[in-house]
Coordinates of C-alpha atoms in Angstrom, one line a residue:
Chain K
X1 CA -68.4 -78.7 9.8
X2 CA -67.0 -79.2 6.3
X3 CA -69.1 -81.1 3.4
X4 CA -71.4 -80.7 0.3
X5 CA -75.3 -80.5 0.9
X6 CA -78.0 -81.2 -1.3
X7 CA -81.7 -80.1 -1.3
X8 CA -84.4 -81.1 -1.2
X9 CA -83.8 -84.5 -0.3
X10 CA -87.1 -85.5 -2.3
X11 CA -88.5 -83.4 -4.7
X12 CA -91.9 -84.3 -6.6
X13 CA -92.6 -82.6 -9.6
X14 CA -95.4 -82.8 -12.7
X15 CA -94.5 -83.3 -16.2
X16 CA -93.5 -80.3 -18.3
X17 CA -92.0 -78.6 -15.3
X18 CA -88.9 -77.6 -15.0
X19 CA -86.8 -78.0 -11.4
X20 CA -83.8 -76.9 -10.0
X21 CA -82.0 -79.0 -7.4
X22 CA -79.5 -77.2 -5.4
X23 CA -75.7 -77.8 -4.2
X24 CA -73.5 -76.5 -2.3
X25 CA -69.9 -77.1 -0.8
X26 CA -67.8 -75.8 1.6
X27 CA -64.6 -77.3 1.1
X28 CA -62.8 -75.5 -0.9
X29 CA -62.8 -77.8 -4.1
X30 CA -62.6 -76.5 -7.3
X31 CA -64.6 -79.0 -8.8
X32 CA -68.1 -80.0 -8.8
X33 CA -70.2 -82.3 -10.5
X34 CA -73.6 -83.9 -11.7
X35 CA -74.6 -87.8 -11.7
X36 CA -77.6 -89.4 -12.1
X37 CA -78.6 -92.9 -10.8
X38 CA -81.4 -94.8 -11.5
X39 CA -82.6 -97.8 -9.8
X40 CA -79.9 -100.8 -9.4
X41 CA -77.1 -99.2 -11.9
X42 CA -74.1 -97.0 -11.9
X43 CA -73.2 -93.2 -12.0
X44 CA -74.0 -91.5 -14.9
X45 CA -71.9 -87.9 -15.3
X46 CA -74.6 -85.2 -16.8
X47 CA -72.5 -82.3 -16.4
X48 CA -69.0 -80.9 -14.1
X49 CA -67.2 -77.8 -13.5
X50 CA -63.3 -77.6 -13.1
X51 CA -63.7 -73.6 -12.2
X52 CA -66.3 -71.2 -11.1
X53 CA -68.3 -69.8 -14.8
X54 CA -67.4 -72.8 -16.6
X55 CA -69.0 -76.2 -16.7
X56 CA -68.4 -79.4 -19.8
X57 CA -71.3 -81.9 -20.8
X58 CA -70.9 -85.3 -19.2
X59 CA -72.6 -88.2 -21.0
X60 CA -75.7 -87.6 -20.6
X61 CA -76.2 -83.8 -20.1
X62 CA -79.4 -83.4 -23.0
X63 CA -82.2 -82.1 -20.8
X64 CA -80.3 -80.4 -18.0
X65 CA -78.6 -77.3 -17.9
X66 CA -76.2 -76.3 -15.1
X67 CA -74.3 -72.4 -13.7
X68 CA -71.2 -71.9 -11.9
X69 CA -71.4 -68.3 -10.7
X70 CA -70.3 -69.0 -6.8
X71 CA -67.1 -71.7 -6.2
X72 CA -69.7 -73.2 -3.7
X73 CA -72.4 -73.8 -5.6
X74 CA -73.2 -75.9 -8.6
X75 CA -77.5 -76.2 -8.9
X76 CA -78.7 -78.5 -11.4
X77 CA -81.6 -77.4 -14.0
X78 CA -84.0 -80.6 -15.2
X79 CA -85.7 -79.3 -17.9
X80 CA -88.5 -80.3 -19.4
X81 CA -86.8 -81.7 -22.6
X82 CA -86.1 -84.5 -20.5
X83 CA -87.4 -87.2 -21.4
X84 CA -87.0 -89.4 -18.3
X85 CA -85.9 -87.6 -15.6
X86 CA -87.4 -89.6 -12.2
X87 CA -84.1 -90.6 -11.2
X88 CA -81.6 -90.2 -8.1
X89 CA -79.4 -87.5 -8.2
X90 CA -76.0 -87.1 -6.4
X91 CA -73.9 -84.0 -6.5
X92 CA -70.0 -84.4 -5.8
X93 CA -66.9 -82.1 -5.4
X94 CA -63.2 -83.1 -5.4
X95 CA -59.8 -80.8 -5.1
X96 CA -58.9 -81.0 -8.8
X97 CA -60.4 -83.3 -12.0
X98 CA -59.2 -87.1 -11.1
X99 CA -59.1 -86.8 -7.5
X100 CA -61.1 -88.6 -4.9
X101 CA -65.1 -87.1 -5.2
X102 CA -66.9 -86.0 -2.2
X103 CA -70.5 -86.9 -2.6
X104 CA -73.5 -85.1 -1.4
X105 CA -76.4 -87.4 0.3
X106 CA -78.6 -87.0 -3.1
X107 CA -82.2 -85.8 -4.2
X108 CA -84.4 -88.0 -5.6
X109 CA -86.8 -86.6 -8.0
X110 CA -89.8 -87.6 -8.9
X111 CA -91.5 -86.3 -12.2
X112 CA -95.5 -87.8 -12.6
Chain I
X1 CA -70.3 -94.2 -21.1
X2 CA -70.2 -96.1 -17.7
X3 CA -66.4 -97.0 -17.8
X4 CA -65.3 -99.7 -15.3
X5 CA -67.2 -102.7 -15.0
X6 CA -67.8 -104.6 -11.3
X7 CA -67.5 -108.2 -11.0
X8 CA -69.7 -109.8 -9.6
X9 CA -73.1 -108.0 -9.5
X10 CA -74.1 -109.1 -6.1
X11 CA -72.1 -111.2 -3.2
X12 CA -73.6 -112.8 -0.3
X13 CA -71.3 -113.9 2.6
X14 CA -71.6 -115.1 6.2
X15 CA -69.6 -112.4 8.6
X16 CA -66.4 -112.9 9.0
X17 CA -65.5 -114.0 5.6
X18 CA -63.7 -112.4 3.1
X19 CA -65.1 -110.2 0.1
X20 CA -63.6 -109.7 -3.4
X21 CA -64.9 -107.9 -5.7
X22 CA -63.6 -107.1 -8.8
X23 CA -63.3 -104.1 -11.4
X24 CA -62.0 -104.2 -15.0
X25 CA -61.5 -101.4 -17.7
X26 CA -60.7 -101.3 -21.4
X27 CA -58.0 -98.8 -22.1
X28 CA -55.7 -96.5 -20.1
X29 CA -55.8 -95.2 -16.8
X30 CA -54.4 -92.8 -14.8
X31 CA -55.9 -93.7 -10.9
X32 CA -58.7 -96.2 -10.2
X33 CA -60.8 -95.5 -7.2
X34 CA -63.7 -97.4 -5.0
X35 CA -66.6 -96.0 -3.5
X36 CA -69.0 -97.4 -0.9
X37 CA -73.0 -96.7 -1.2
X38 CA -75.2 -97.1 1.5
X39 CA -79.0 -97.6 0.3
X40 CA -80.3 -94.4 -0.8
X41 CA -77.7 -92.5 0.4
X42 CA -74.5 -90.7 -1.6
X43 CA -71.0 -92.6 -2.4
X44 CA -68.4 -92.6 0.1
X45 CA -64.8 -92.3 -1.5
X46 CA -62.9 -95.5 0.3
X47 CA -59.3 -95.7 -1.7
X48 CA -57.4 -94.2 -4.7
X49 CA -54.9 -96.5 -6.2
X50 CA -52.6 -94.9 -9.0
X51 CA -51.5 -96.5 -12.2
X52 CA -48.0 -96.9 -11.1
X53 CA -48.9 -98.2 -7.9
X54 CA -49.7 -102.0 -7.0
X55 CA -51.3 -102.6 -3.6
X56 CA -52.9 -100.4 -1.1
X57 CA -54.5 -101.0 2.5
X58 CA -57.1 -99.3 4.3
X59 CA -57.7 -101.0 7.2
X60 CA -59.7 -104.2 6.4
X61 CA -59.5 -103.0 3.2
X62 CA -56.8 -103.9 0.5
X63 CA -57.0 -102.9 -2.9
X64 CA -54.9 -104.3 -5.9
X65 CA -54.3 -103.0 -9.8
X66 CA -53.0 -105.2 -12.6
X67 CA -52.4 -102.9 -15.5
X68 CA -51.3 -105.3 -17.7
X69 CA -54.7 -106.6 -17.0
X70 CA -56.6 -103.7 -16.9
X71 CA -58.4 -105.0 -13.6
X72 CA -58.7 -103.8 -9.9
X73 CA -59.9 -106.0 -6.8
X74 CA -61.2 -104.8 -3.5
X75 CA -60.7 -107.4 -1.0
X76 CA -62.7 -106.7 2.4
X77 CA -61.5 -109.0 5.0
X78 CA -63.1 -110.4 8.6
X79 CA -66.9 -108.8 7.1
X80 CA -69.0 -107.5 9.4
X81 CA -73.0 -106.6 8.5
X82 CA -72.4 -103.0 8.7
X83 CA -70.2 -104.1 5.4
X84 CA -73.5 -104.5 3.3
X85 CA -73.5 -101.9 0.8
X86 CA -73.1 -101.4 -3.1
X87 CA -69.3 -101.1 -3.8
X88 CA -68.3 -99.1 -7.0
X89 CA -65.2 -98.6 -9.1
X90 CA -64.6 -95.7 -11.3
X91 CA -61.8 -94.2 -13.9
X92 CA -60.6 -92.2 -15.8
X93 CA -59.5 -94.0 -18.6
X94 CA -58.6 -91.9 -21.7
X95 CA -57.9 -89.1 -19.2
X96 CA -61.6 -88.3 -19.2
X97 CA -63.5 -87.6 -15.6
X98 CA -64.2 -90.3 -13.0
X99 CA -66.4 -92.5 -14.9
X100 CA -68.5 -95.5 -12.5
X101 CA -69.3 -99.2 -13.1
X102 CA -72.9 -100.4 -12.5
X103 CA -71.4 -102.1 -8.8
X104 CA -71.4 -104.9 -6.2
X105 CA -74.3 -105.4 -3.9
X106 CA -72.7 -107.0 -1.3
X107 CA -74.5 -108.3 1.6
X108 CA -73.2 -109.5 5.2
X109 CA -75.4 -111.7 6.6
X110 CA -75.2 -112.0 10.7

């Protein structure tokens, strides 16, 4: 049963922490990446990877740090540098850069 | 930088109507695609429509680019209340990665 999985579907955290969410695929895809969504608005791209040990900044990667050491997995680092990270986060893979993105069923965090 | 911009922000039909939304971008592209979000849930890719390419079906769904008007429509015809959802475009214009609008919320009333 192919797909991408996410976990911890919530995930409560205190300030100054850091967490990791995780994310794995196994469909083959070369690429992965990071969004964030907060409440009522778009996709926001925080980092991606177009091969395994090496990842890009998306627009909004300042606070999160990401590795690449397996194809399959792609786990996401909030730090705690930032500065509002309570948020929905959705993981997503896709064959090659441009091409349709698989999502995973997201985490939402919250940070109190 | 959200790229893509959805048109309207929310829709609210009877089923069985039609649905349009819309999607418009500033520069280049080299494929438009929509998504479908259930609430609280992840995106579900629904069609990719290329830059040389006009029209494309998906069942009830039919998709349209104008790139002379840098604008995309998603047409959802004979709705049905499983239909309600937040429908996104994204692009990659300027040959960056798949960038997202803010959305439709559409809802399907019974």
């Amino acid at each position: 049963d192919g797909g991408i999985t996410q976990s911890p579907k919530y995930l409560f955290r205190k300030e100054g922490q850091n967490v990791t969410l995780s994310c794995e695929q196994n469909l083959n895809h070369d690429a992965m990446y990071w969004y964030r969504q907060d409440p009522g608005q778009g996709l926001r791209l925080i980092y991606y990877s177009q091969i395994v040990n090496d990842f890009q900044k998306g627009d909004i990667a300042e606070g999160y740090s990401v590795s690449r050491e397996k194809k399959e997995s792609f786990p996401l680092t909030v730090t705690s540098a930032q500065k509002n990270p309570t948020a929905f986060y959705l993981c997503a893979s896709s064959i090659g850069i441009r091409s349709a993105l698989y999502f995973g069923p997201g985490t939402r965090l919250t940070v109190t | 930088s959200q790229q893509g911009e959805e048109d309207p922000q929310a829709l609210s039909i009877q089923e069985g109507e039609n649905a349009t939304m819309n999607c418009s971008y500033k520069t280049s592209i080299n494929n438009l695609q929509w998504y479908r979000q259930n609430s609280g849930r992840g995106l579900v890719h629904l069609i990719l429509i290329r830059s040389n390419e006009r029209e494309k079906h998906s069942g009830r769904l039919r998709v349209t680019l104008d790139t002379s008007k840098k604008s995309s429509s998603l047409l959802i015809t004979a709705s049905r209340a499983a239909d309600t959802a937040s429908y996104f475009c994204a692009t990659d214009e300027d040959n960056n990665d798949m960038r997202f609008g803010a959305g439709t919320r559409l809802t399907v009333k019974p």
